[in-house]
Amino acid sequence: MAAELVPNKKVILKNYITGFVKETDMELITSDTIKLKLPEGSQGLIVKNLYLSCGLDMRGRMSKHDEPSYVPDFVVGSVITGNGVSKVVYSGHPDFSVGDFVCGMTGWEEDSVITNPESFFKIKDTDVPLSYYTGILGMPGFTAYIGFYEICAPKKGEYVFVSAASGAVGQLVGQFAKLMGCYVVGSAGSDEKVDLLKSKFDFDEAFNYKKEPDLNATLKRYFPEGIDIYFENVGGAMLDAVLLNMRPHGRISACGMISQYNLEKPEGVHNITHIIANRIRFKGFLIFDYYHRYYEFVEKIIPDIRQGKIKYVEDKVEGLENGPAALISLFKGLNVGKKLVVIAHE
């Protein structure tokens, strides 16, 4: 029997980007089709995409790099990719069956061919919203878990600062720290987000960095005894101010630096020598290196979600056609919580 040929809307990259990404740098293609079957002997998958994650890491792949990065650049004219939640509609792989829900790197399209199923995780717990596997139970949650517990090695009673704290990663880091018995302060870019951090996520304090002309003074106000742990999501001026306020033997987990992603020339860091004097451990990490611990992470966090110990906020948009605008909203600070695109309901 001939394989069914179905329409397959997708979002492609129109051109490589310098500076700030725009909606017109992407294009929705509605004329493509896909066969819902793979050649005999293939061990790949075909998946129906349900939820797509809007990730800050996608911005770097939209520029052309002379030197290879840890993930390849997108290809102009081809579908962009990101983390998502999907349902298997065809499987040639012994570890996956039709009907399985999975999460992993997929295309910004209705249906995707997956040639490397080994990089996908099978979703075992479906009593929580499937969309959570783009966020709290997906790469943002896993990143928060490894970045805080593994990289920062927190102790009860320590002073923790989280930048971009209302985002998909930051909101979880703050709650992990509170569950550890730490004092937690977060920064965000609006009064609404500041209120959310304190009222919803139980941060001890939070501030709107856009209203603070002197970040060094601000941090001294909230951390008169200094900072033990800084979860770094921003870079730039915030990082410079933090370095002036770290305690001896403090730890910095470098997760991201959103203030730098759309700059043609990155800003410098001026207070870097404080790392030496205060014996600060400043470590970057890539979550790919910890994939073997994903199911350990899920087993530890699922009970806290079910018991309401960890709260989570999603910022959803409906329809692939609204994907480019949703992605760009991240860089404008317009999201409240985890930004994701709903492609289909299951």
mmCIF file with all atom_site columns, N, CA, C and O in Angstrom, residues 264-312:
data_model
loop_
_atom_site.group_PDB
_atom_site.id
_atom_site.type_symbol
_atom_site.label_atom_id
_atom_site.label_alt_id
_atom_site.label_comp_id
_atom_site.label_asym_id
_atom_site.label_entity_id
_atom_site.label_seq_id
_atom_site.pdbx_PDB_ins_code
_atom_site.Cartn_x
_atom_site.Cartn_y
_atom_site.Cartn_z
_atom_site.occupancy
_atom_site.B_iso_or_equiv
_atom_site.pdbx_formal_charge
_atom_site.auth_seq_id
_atom_site.auth_comp_id
_atom_site.auth_asym_id
_atom_site.auth_atom_id
_atom_site.pdbx_PDB_model_num
ATOM 1   N N  . GLU A 1 264 ? 25.846 42.613 17.926 1.00 0.00 ? 264 GLU A N  1
ATOM 2   C CA . GLU A 1 264 ? 26.846 42.287 16.905 1.00 0.00 ? 264 GLU A CA 1
ATOM 3   C C  . GLU A 1 264 ? 28.235 42.214 17.527 1.00 0.00 ? 264 GLU A C  1
ATOM 4   O O  . GLU A 1 264 ? 29.092 41.452 17.083 1.00 0.00 ? 264 GLU A O  1
ATOM 5   N N  . LYS A 1 265 ? 28.468 43.015 18.585 1.00 0.00 ? 265 LYS A N  1
ATOM 6   C CA . LYS A 1 265 ? 29.729 42.973 19.313 1.00 0.00 ? 265 LYS A CA 1
ATOM 7   C C  . LYS A 1 265 ? 29.422 42.776 20.794 1.00 0.00 ? 265 LYS A C  1
ATOM 8   O O  . LYS A 1 265 ? 28.894 43.675 21.450 1.00 0.00 ? 265 LYS A O  1
ATOM 9   N N  . PRO A 1 266 ? 29.736 41.599 21.349 1.00 0.00 ? 266 PRO A N  1
ATOM 10  C CA . PRO A 1 266 ? 29.420 41.346 22.762 1.00 0.00 ? 266 PRO A CA 1
ATOM 11  C C  . PRO A 1 266 ? 30.097 42.339 23.698 1.00 0.00 ? 266 PRO A C  1
ATOM 12  O O  . PRO A 1 266 ? 31.190 42.833 23.420 1.00 0.00 ? 266 PRO A O  1
ATOM 13  N N  . GLU A 1 267 ? 29.436 42.609 24.827 1.00 0.00 ? 267 GLU A N  1
ATOM 14  C CA . GLU A 1 267 ? 30.004 43.497 25.838 1.00 0.00 ? 267 GLU A CA 1
ATOM 15  C C  . GLU A 1 267 ? 31.114 42.794 26.612 1.00 0.00 ? 267 GLU A C  1
ATOM 16  O O  . GLU A 1 267 ? 31.106 41.567 26.747 1.00 0.00 ? 267 GLU A O  1
ATOM 17  N N  . GLY A 1 268 ? 32.031 43.566 27.134 1.00 0.00 ? 268 GLY A N  1
ATOM 18  C CA . GLY A 1 268 ? 33.085 43.003 27.969 1.00 0.00 ? 268 GLY A CA 1
ATOM 19  C C  . GLY A 1 268 ? 32.654 42.898 29.420 1.00 0.00 ? 268 GLY A C  1
ATOM 20  O O  . GLY A 1 268 ? 31.654 43.483 29.835 1.00 0.00 ? 268 GLY A O  1
ATOM 21  N N  . VAL A 1 269 ? 33.420 42.132 30.200 1.00 0.00 ? 269 VAL A N  1
ATOM 22  C CA . VAL A 1 269 ? 33.194 42.012 31.641 1.00 0.00 ? 269 VAL A CA 1
ATOM 23  C C  . VAL A 1 269 ? 34.390 42.651 32.336 1.00 0.00 ? 269 VAL A C  1
ATOM 24  O O  . VAL A 1 269 ? 35.539 42.304 32.059 1.00 0.00 ? 269 VAL A O  1
ATOM 25  N N  . HIS A 1 270 ? 34.134 43.585 33.248 1.00 0.00 ? 270 HIS A N  1
ATOM 26  C CA . HIS A 1 270 ? 35.200 44.407 33.817 1.00 0.00 ? 270 HIS A CA 1
ATOM 27  C C  . HIS A 1 270 ? 35.687 43.935 35.184 1.00 0.00 ? 270 HIS A C  1
ATOM 28  O O  . HIS A 1 270 ? 36.819 44.248 35.569 1.00 0.00 ? 270 HIS A O  1
ATOM 29  N N  . ASN A 1 271 ? 34.844 43.198 35.907 1.00 0.00 ? 271 ASN A N  1
ATOM 30  C CA . ASN A 1 271 ? 35.182 42.850 37.293 1.00 0.00 ? 271 ASN A CA 1
ATOM 31  C C  . ASN A 1 271 ? 35.628 41.397 37.439 1.00 0.00 ? 271 ASN A C  1
ATOM 32  O O  . ASN A 1 271 ? 35.480 40.793 38.504 1.00 0.00 ? 271 ASN A O  1
ATOM 33  N N  . ILE A 1 272 ? 36.191 40.855 36.396 1.00 0.00 ? 272 ILE A N  1
ATOM 34  C CA . ILE A 1 272 ? 36.520 39.437 36.352 1.00 0.00 ? 272 ILE A CA 1
ATOM 35  C C  . ILE A 1 272 ? 37.588 39.042 37.378 1.00 0.00 ? 272 ILE A C  1
ATOM 36  O O  . ILE A 1 272 ? 37.642 37.892 37.826 1.00 0.00 ? 272 ILE A O  1
ATOM 37  N N  . THR A 1 273 ? 38.435 39.989 37.799 1.00 0.00 ? 273 THR A N  1
ATOM 38  C CA . THR A 1 273 ? 39.496 39.650 38.753 1.00 0.00 ? 273 THR A CA 1
ATOM 39  C C  . THR A 1 273 ? 38.953 39.256 40.122 1.00 0.00 ? 273 THR A C  1
ATOM 40  O O  . THR A 1 273 ? 39.668 38.618 40.910 1.00 0.00 ? 273 THR A O  1
ATOM 41  N N  . HIS A 1 274 ? 37.695 39.592 40.400 1.00 0.00 ? 274 HIS A N  1
ATOM 42  C CA . HIS A 1 274 ? 37.098 39.204 41.683 1.00 0.00 ? 274 HIS A CA 1
ATOM 43  C C  . HIS A 1 274 ? 36.965 37.681 41.796 1.00 0.00 ? 274 HIS A C  1
ATOM 44  O O  . HIS A 1 274 ? 36.864 37.148 42.912 1.00 0.00 ? 274 HIS A O  1
ATOM 45  N N  . ILE A 1 275 ? 36.960 36.993 40.662 1.00 0.00 ? 275 ILE A N  1
ATOM 46  C CA . ILE A 1 275 ? 36.927 35.526 40.691 1.00 0.00 ? 275 ILE A CA 1
ATOM 47  C C  . ILE A 1 275 ? 38.153 34.983 41.417 1.00 0.00 ? 275 ILE A C  1
ATOM 48  O O  . ILE A 1 275 ? 38.076 34.004 42.170 1.00 0.00 ? 275 ILE A O  1
ATOM 49  N N  . ILE A 1 276 ? 39.287 35.658 41.203 1.00 0.00 ? 276 ILE A N  1
ATOM 50  C CA . ILE A 1 276 ? 40.534 35.210 41.826 1.00 0.00 ? 276 ILE A CA 1
ATOM 51  C C  . ILE A 1 276 ? 40.524 35.501 43.322 1.00 0.00 ? 276 ILE A C  1
ATOM 52  O O  . ILE A 1 276 ? 40.732 34.605 44.150 1.00 0.00 ? 276 ILE A O  1
ATOM 53  N N  . ALA A 1 277 ? 40.280 36.763 43.672 1.00 0.00 ? 277 ALA A N  1
ATOM 54  C CA . ALA A 1 277 ? 40.380 37.179 45.069 1.00 0.00 ? 277 ALA A CA 1
ATOM 55  C C  . ALA A 1 277 ? 39.396 36.440 45.973 1.00 0.00 ? 277 ALA A C  1
ATOM 56  O O  . ALA A 1 277 ? 39.715 36.111 47.121 1.00 0.00 ? 277 ALA A O  1
ATOM 57  N N  . ASN A 1 278 ? 38.190 36.161 45.429 1.00 0.00 ? 278 ASN A N  1
ATOM 58  C CA . ASN A 1 278 ? 37.169 35.504 46.237 1.00 0.00 ? 278 ASN A CA 1
ATOM 59  C C  . ASN A 1 278 ? 37.069 34.001 45.989 1.00 0.00 ? 278 ASN A C  1
ATOM 60  O O  . ASN A 1 278 ? 36.150 33.357 46.484 1.00 0.00 ? 278 ASN A O  1
ATOM 61  N N  . ARG A 1 279 ? 38.031 33.476 45.241 1.00 0.00 ? 279 ARG A N  1
ATOM 62  C CA . ARG A 1 279 ? 38.081 32.038 44.967 1.00 0.00 ? 279 ARG A CA 1
ATOM 63  C C  . ARG A 1 279 ? 36.724 31.513 44.486 1.00 0.00 ? 279 ARG A C  1
ATOM 64  O O  . ARG A 1 279 ? 36.185 30.507 44.957 1.00 0.00 ? 279 ARG A O  1
ATOM 65  N N  . ILE A 1 280 ? 36.164 32.223 43.508 1.00 0.00 ? 280 ILE A N  1
ATOM 66  C CA . ILE A 1 280 ? 34.838 31.894 42.976 1.00 0.00 ? 280 ILE A CA 1
ATOM 67  C C  . ILE A 1 280 ? 34.951 30.789 41.930 1.00 0.00 ? 280 ILE A C  1
ATOM 68  O O  . ILE A 1 280 ? 35.829 30.824 41.071 1.00 0.00 ? 280 ILE A O  1
ATOM 69  N N  . ARG A 1 281 ? 34.046 29.842 41.988 1.00 0.00 ? 281 ARG A N  1
ATOM 70  C CA . ARG A 1 281 ? 33.968 28.821 40.947 1.00 0.00 ? 281 ARG A CA 1
ATOM 71  C C  . ARG A 1 281 ? 32.904 29.246 39.933 1.00 0.00 ? 281 ARG A C  1
ATOM 72  O O  . ARG A 1 281 ? 31.716 29.349 40.263 1.00 0.00 ? 281 ARG A O  1
ATOM 73  N N  . PHE A 1 282 ? 33.325 29.519 38.714 1.00 0.00 ? 282 PHE A N  1
ATOM 74  C CA . PHE A 1 282 ? 32.465 30.024 37.639 1.00 0.00 ? 282 PHE A CA 1
ATOM 75  C C  . PHE A 1 282 ? 32.467 28.963 36.540 1.00 0.00 ? 282 PHE A C  1
ATOM 76  O O  . PHE A 1 282 ? 33.464 28.781 35.857 1.00 0.00 ? 282 PHE A O  1
ATOM 77  N N  . LYS A 1 283 ? 31.362 28.249 36.406 1.00 0.00 ? 283 LYS A N  1
ATOM 78  C CA . LYS A 1 283 ? 31.348 27.108 35.482 1.00 0.00 ? 283 LYS A CA 1
ATOM 79  C C  . LYS A 1 283 ? 30.174 27.178 34.513 1.00 0.00 ? 283 LYS A C  1
ATOM 80  O O  . LYS A 1 283 ? 29.027 27.331 34.921 1.00 0.00 ? 283 LYS A O  1
ATOM 81  N N  . GLY A 1 284 ? 30.485 27.059 33.224 1.00 0.00 ? 284 GLY A N  1
ATOM 82  C CA . GLY A 1 284 ? 29.455 26.888 32.213 1.00 0.00 ? 284 GLY A CA 1
ATOM 83  C C  . GLY A 1 284 ? 29.140 25.412 32.042 1.00 0.00 ? 284 GLY A C  1
ATOM 84  O O  . GLY A 1 284 ? 29.919 24.544 32.446 1.00 0.00 ? 284 GLY A O  1
ATOM 85  N N  . PHE A 1 285 ? 27.992 25.119 31.447 1.00 0.00 ? 285 PHE A N  1
ATOM 86  C CA . PHE A 1 285 ? 27.629 23.712 31.225 1.00 0.00 ? 285 PHE A CA 1
ATOM 87  C C  . PHE A 1 285 ? 26.662 23.612 30.053 1.00 0.00 ? 285 PHE A C  1
ATOM 88  O O  . PHE A 1 285 ? 25.950 24.562 29.712 1.00 0.00 ? 285 PHE A O  1
ATOM 89  N N  . LEU A 1 286 ? 26.668 22.452 29.420 1.00 0.00 ? 286 LEU A N  1
ATOM 90  C CA . LEU A 1 286 ? 25.719 22.117 28.365 1.00 0.00 ? 286 LEU A CA 1
ATOM 91  C C  . LEU A 1 286 ? 24.917 20.911 28.827 1.00 0.00 ? 286 LEU A C  1
ATOM 92  O O  . LEU A 1 286 ? 25.481 19.899 29.250 1.00 0.00 ? 286 LEU A O  1
ATOM 93  N N  . ILE A 1 287 ? 23.617 21.018 28.727 1.00 0.00 ? 287 ILE A N  1
ATOM 94  C CA . ILE A 1 287 ? 22.765 19.963 29.264 1.00 0.00 ? 287 ILE A CA 1
ATOM 95  C C  . ILE A 1 287 ? 22.951 18.647 28.504 1.00 0.00 ? 287 ILE A C  1
ATOM 96  O O  . ILE A 1 287 ? 22.723 17.563 29.061 1.00 0.00 ? 287 ILE A O  1
ATOM 97  N N  . PHE A 1 288 ? 23.434 18.704 27.259 1.00 0.00 ? 288 PHE A N  1
ATOM 98  C CA . PHE A 1 288 ? 23.672 17.474 26.490 1.00 0.00 ? 288 PHE A CA 1
ATOM 99  C C  . PHE A 1 288 ? 24.607 16.523 27.237 1.00 0.00 ? 288 PHE A C  1
ATOM 100 O O  . PHE A 1 288 ? 24.484 15.306 27.121 1.00 0.00 ? 288 PHE A O  1
ATOM 101 N N  . ASP A 1 289 ? 25.554 17.091 27.978 1.00 0.00 ? 289 ASP A N  1
ATOM 102 C CA . ASP A 1 289 ? 26.539 16.264 28.680 1.00 0.00 ? 289 ASP A CA 1
ATOM 103 C C  . ASP A 1 289 ? 25.912 15.434 29.806 1.00 0.00 ? 289 ASP A C  1
ATOM 104 O O  . ASP A 1 289 ? 26.559 14.521 30.331 1.00 0.00 ? 289 ASP A O  1
ATOM 105 N N  . TYR A 1 290 ? 24.677 15.757 30.165 1.00 0.00 ? 290 TYR A N  1
ATOM 106 C CA . TYR A 1 290 ? 24.030 15.097 31.301 1.00 0.00 ? 290 TYR A CA 1
ATOM 107 C C  . TYR A 1 290 ? 22.796 14.290 30.891 1.00 0.00 ? 290 TYR A C  1
ATOM 108 O O  . TYR A 1 290 ? 22.015 13.872 31.754 1.00 0.00 ? 290 TYR A O  1
ATOM 109 N N  . TYR A 1 291 ? 22.627 14.054 29.595 1.00 0.00 ? 291 TYR A N  1
ATOM 110 C CA . TYR A 1 291 ? 21.426 13.355 29.122 1.00 0.00 ? 291 TYR A CA 1
ATOM 111 C C  . TYR A 1 291 ? 21.222 12.003 29.818 1.00 0.00 ? 291 TYR A C  1
ATOM 112 O O  . TYR A 1 291 ? 20.082 11.566 30.013 1.00 0.00 ? 291 TYR A O  1
ATOM 113 N N  . HIS A 1 292 ? 22.306 11.351 30.201 1.00 0.00 ? 292 HIS A N  1
ATOM 114 C CA . HIS A 1 292 ? 22.188 10.038 30.847 1.00 0.00 ? 292 HIS A CA 1
ATOM 115 C C  . HIS A 1 292 ? 21.506 10.132 32.212 1.00 0.00 ? 292 HIS A C  1
ATOM 116 O O  . HIS A 1 292 ? 21.126 9.100  32.789 1.00 0.00 ? 292 HIS A O  1
ATOM 117 N N  . ARG A 1 293 ? 21.302 11.354 32.716 1.00 0.00 ? 293 ARG A N  1
ATOM 118 C CA . ARG A 1 293 ? 20.665 11.532 34.022 1.00 0.00 ? 293 ARG A CA 1
ATOM 119 C C  . ARG A 1 293 ? 19.232 12.066 33.913 1.00 0.00 ? 293 ARG A C  1
ATOM 120 O O  . ARG A 1 293 ? 18.629 12.438 34.925 1.00 0.00 ? 293 ARG A O  1
ATOM 121 N N  . TYR A 1 294 ? 18.697 12.095 32.698 1.00 0.00 ? 294 TYR A N  1
ATOM 122 C CA . TYR A 1 294 ? 17.369 12.684 32.504 1.00 0.00 ? 294 TYR A CA 1
ATOM 123 C C  . TYR A 1 294 ? 16.294 11.971 33.322 1.00 0.00 ? 294 TYR A C  1
ATOM 124 O O  . TYR A 1 294 ? 15.486 12.611 34.013 1.00 0.00 ? 294 TYR A O  1
ATOM 125 N N  . TYR A 1 295 ? 16.259 10.643 33.258 1.00 0.00 ? 295 TYR A N  1
ATOM 126 C CA . TYR A 1 295 ? 15.194 9.928  33.974 1.00 0.00 ? 295 TYR A CA 1
ATOM 127 C C  . TYR A 1 295 ? 15.360 10.029 35.488 1.00 0.00 ? 295 TYR A C  1
ATOM 128 O O  . TYR A 1 295 ? 14.365 10.020 36.229 1.00 0.00 ? 295 TYR A O  1
ATOM 129 N N  . GLU A 1 296 ? 16.593 10.166 35.957 1.00 0.00 ? 296 GLU A N  1
ATOM 130 C CA . GLU A 1 296 ? 16.839 10.444 37.384 1.00 0.00 ? 296 GLU A CA 1
ATOM 131 C C  . GLU A 1 296 ? 16.171 11.757 37.777 1.00 0.00 ? 296 GLU A C  1
ATOM 132 O O  . GLU A 1 296 ? 15.500 11.853 38.813 1.00 0.00 ? 296 GLU A O  1
ATOM 133 N N  . PHE A 1 297 ? 16.338 12.776 36.935 1.00 0.00 ? 297 PHE A N  1
ATOM 134 C CA . PHE A 1 297 ? 15.727 14.093 37.167 1.00 0.00 ? 297 PHE A CA 1
ATOM 135 C C  . PHE A 1 297 ? 14.208 13.988 37.224 1.00 0.00 ? 297 PHE A C  1
ATOM 136 O O  . PHE A 1 297 ? 13.564 14.510 38.150 1.00 0.00 ? 297 PHE A O  1
ATOM 137 N N  . VAL A 1 298 ? 13.605 13.304 36.254 1.00 0.00 ? 298 VAL A N  1
ATOM 138 C CA . VAL A 1 298 ? 12.148 13.191 36.214 1.00 0.00 ? 298 VAL A CA 1
ATOM 139 C C  . VAL A 1 298 ? 11.628 12.490 37.463 1.00 0.00 ? 298 VAL A C  1
ATOM 140 O O  . VAL A 1 298 ? 10.646 12.925 38.079 1.00 0.00 ? 298 VAL A O  1
ATOM 141 N N  . GLU A 1 299 ? 12.286 11.400 37.868 1.00 0.00 ? 299 GLU A N  1
ATOM 142 C CA . GLU A 1 299 ? 11.843 10.650 39.047 1.00 0.00 ? 299 GLU A CA 1
ATOM 143 C C  . GLU A 1 299 ? 11.887 11.505 40.310 1.00 0.00 ? 299 GLU A C  1
ATOM 144 O O  . GLU A 1 299 ? 11.048 11.349 41.205 1.00 0.00 ? 299 GLU A O  1
ATOM 145 N N  . LYS A 1 300 ? 12.848 12.417 40.378 1.00 0.00 ? 300 LYS A N  1
ATOM 146 C CA . LYS A 1 300 ? 12.980 13.250 41.580 1.00 0.00 ? 300 LYS A CA 1
ATOM 147 C C  . LYS A 1 300 ? 11.998 14.415 41.599 1.00 0.00 ? 300 LYS A C  1
ATOM 148 O O  . LYS A 1 300 ? 11.538 14.823 42.670 1.00 0.00 ? 300 LYS A O  1
ATOM 149 N N  . ILE A 1 301 ? 11.657 14.954 40.435 1.00 0.00 ? 301 ILE A N  1
ATOM 150 C CA . ILE A 1 301 ? 10.836 16.163 40.416 1.00 0.00 ? 301 ILE A CA 1
ATOM 151 C C  . ILE A 1 301 ? 9.345  15.876 40.289 1.00 0.00 ? 301 ILE A C  1
ATOM 152 O O  . ILE A 1 301 ? 8.511  16.662 40.764 1.00 0.00 ? 301 ILE A O  1
ATOM 153 N N  . ILE A 1 302 ? 8.976  14.744 39.671 1.00 0.00 ? 302 ILE A N  1
ATOM 154 C CA . ILE A 1 302 ? 7.554  14.420 39.474 1.00 0.00 ? 302 ILE A CA 1
ATOM 155 C C  . ILE A 1 302 ? 6.777  14.421 40.794 1.00 0.00 ? 302 ILE A C  1
ATOM 156 O O  . ILE A 1 302 ? 5.678  15.001 40.878 1.00 0.00 ? 302 ILE A O  1
ATOM 157 N N  . PRO A 1 303 ? 7.283  13.822 41.883 1.00 0.00 ? 303 PRO A N  1
ATOM 158 C CA . PRO A 1 303 ? 6.520  13.853 43.138 1.00 0.00 ? 303 PRO A CA 1
ATOM 159 C C  . PRO A 1 303 ? 6.272  15.284 43.644 1.00 0.00 ? 303 PRO A C  1
ATOM 160 O O  . PRO A 1 303 ? 5.188  15.571 44.175 1.00 0.00 ? 303 PRO A O  1
ATOM 161 N N  . ASP A 1 304 ? 7.253  16.169 43.490 1.00 0.00 ? 304 ASP A N  1
ATOM 162 C CA . ASP A 1 304 ? 7.081  17.552 43.934 1.00 0.00 ? 304 ASP A CA 1
ATOM 163 C C  . ASP A 1 304 ? 6.024  18.272 43.105 1.00 0.00 ? 304 ASP A C  1
ATOM 164 O O  . ASP A 1 304 ? 5.288  19.127 43.624 1.00 0.00 ? 304 ASP A O  1
ATOM 165 N N  . ILE A 1 305 ? 5.929  17.946 41.818 1.00 0.00 ? 305 ILE A N  1
ATOM 166 C CA . ILE A 1 305 ? 4.897  18.543 40.968 1.00 0.00 ? 305 ILE A CA 1
ATOM 167 C C  . ILE A 1 305 ? 3.526  18.043 41.403 1.00 0.00 ? 305 ILE A C  1
ATOM 168 O O  . ILE A 1 305 ? 2.581  18.824 41.579 1.00 0.00 ? 305 ILE A O  1
ATOM 169 N N  . ARG A 1 306 ? 3.405  16.747 41.608 1.00 0.00 ? 306 ARG A N  1
ATOM 170 C CA . ARG A 1 306 ? 2.117  16.157 41.996 1.00 0.00 ? 306 ARG A CA 1
ATOM 171 C C  . ARG A 1 306 ? 1.636  16.677 43.347 1.00 0.00 ? 306 ARG A C  1
ATOM 172 O O  . ARG A 1 306 ? 0.438  16.859 43.564 1.00 0.00 ? 306 ARG A O  1
ATOM 173 N N  . GLN A 1 307 ? 2.577  16.926 44.247 1.00 0.00 ? 307 GLN A N  1
ATOM 174 C CA . GLN A 1 307 ? 2.216  17.403 45.588 1.00 0.00 ? 307 GLN A CA 1
ATOM 175 C C  . GLN A 1 307 ? 2.082  18.924 45.666 1.00 0.00 ? 307 GLN A C  1
ATOM 176 O O  . GLN A 1 307 ? 1.766  19.457 46.727 1.00 0.00 ? 307 GLN A O  1
ATOM 177 N N  . GLY A 1 308 ? 2.315  19.615 44.562 1.00 0.00 ? 308 GLY A N  1
ATOM 178 C CA . GLY A 1 308 ? 2.183  21.069 44.536 1.00 0.00 ? 308 GLY A CA 1
ATOM 179 C C  . GLY A 1 308 ? 3.331  21.805 45.197 1.00 0.00 ? 308 GLY A C  1
ATOM 180 O O  . GLY A 1 308 ? 3.228  23.010 45.461 1.00 0.00 ? 308 GLY A O  1
ATOM 181 N N  . LYS A 1 309 ? 4.448  21.112 45.448 1.00 0.00 ? 309 LYS A N  1
ATOM 182 C CA . LYS A 1 309 ? 5.607  21.771 46.063 1.00 0.00 ? 309 LYS A CA 1
ATOM 183 C C  . LYS A 1 309 ? 6.337  22.663 45.066 1.00 0.00 ? 309 LYS A C  1
ATOM 184 O O  . LYS A 1 309 ? 7.026  23.610 45.459 1.00 0.00 ? 309 LYS A O  1
ATOM 185 N N  . ILE A 1 310 ? 6.224  22.332 43.786 1.00 0.00 ? 310 ILE A N  1
ATOM 186 C CA . ILE A 1 310 ? 6.826  23.147 42.733 1.00 0.00 ? 310 ILE A CA 1
ATOM 187 C C  . ILE A 1 310 ? 5.710  23.653 41.832 1.00 0.00 ? 310 ILE A C  1
ATOM 188 O O  . ILE A 1 310 ? 4.879  22.875 41.354 1.00 0.00 ? 310 ILE A O  1
ATOM 189 N N  . LYS A 1 311 ? 5.693  24.950 41.622 1.00 0.00 ? 311 LYS A N  1
ATOM 190 C CA . LYS A 1 311 ? 4.673  25.580 40.774 1.00 0.00 ? 311 LYS A CA 1
ATOM 191 C C  . LYS A 1 311 ? 5.308  25.940 39.441 1.00 0.00 ? 311 LYS A C  1
ATOM 192 O O  . LYS A 1 311 ? 6.519  26.162 39.357 1.00 0.00 ? 311 LYS A O  1
ATOM 193 N N  . TYR A 1 312 ? 4.471  26.035 38.419 1.00 0.00 ? 312 TYR A N  1
ATOM 194 C CA . TYR A 1 312 ? 5.009  26.289 37.082 1.00 0.00 ? 312 TYR A CA 1
ATOM 195 C C  . TYR A 1 312 ? 4.025  27.124 36.275 1.00 0.00 ? 312 TYR A C  1
ATOM 196 O O  . TYR A 1 312 ? 2.811  26.917 36.362 1.00 0.00 ? 312 TYR A O  1
#
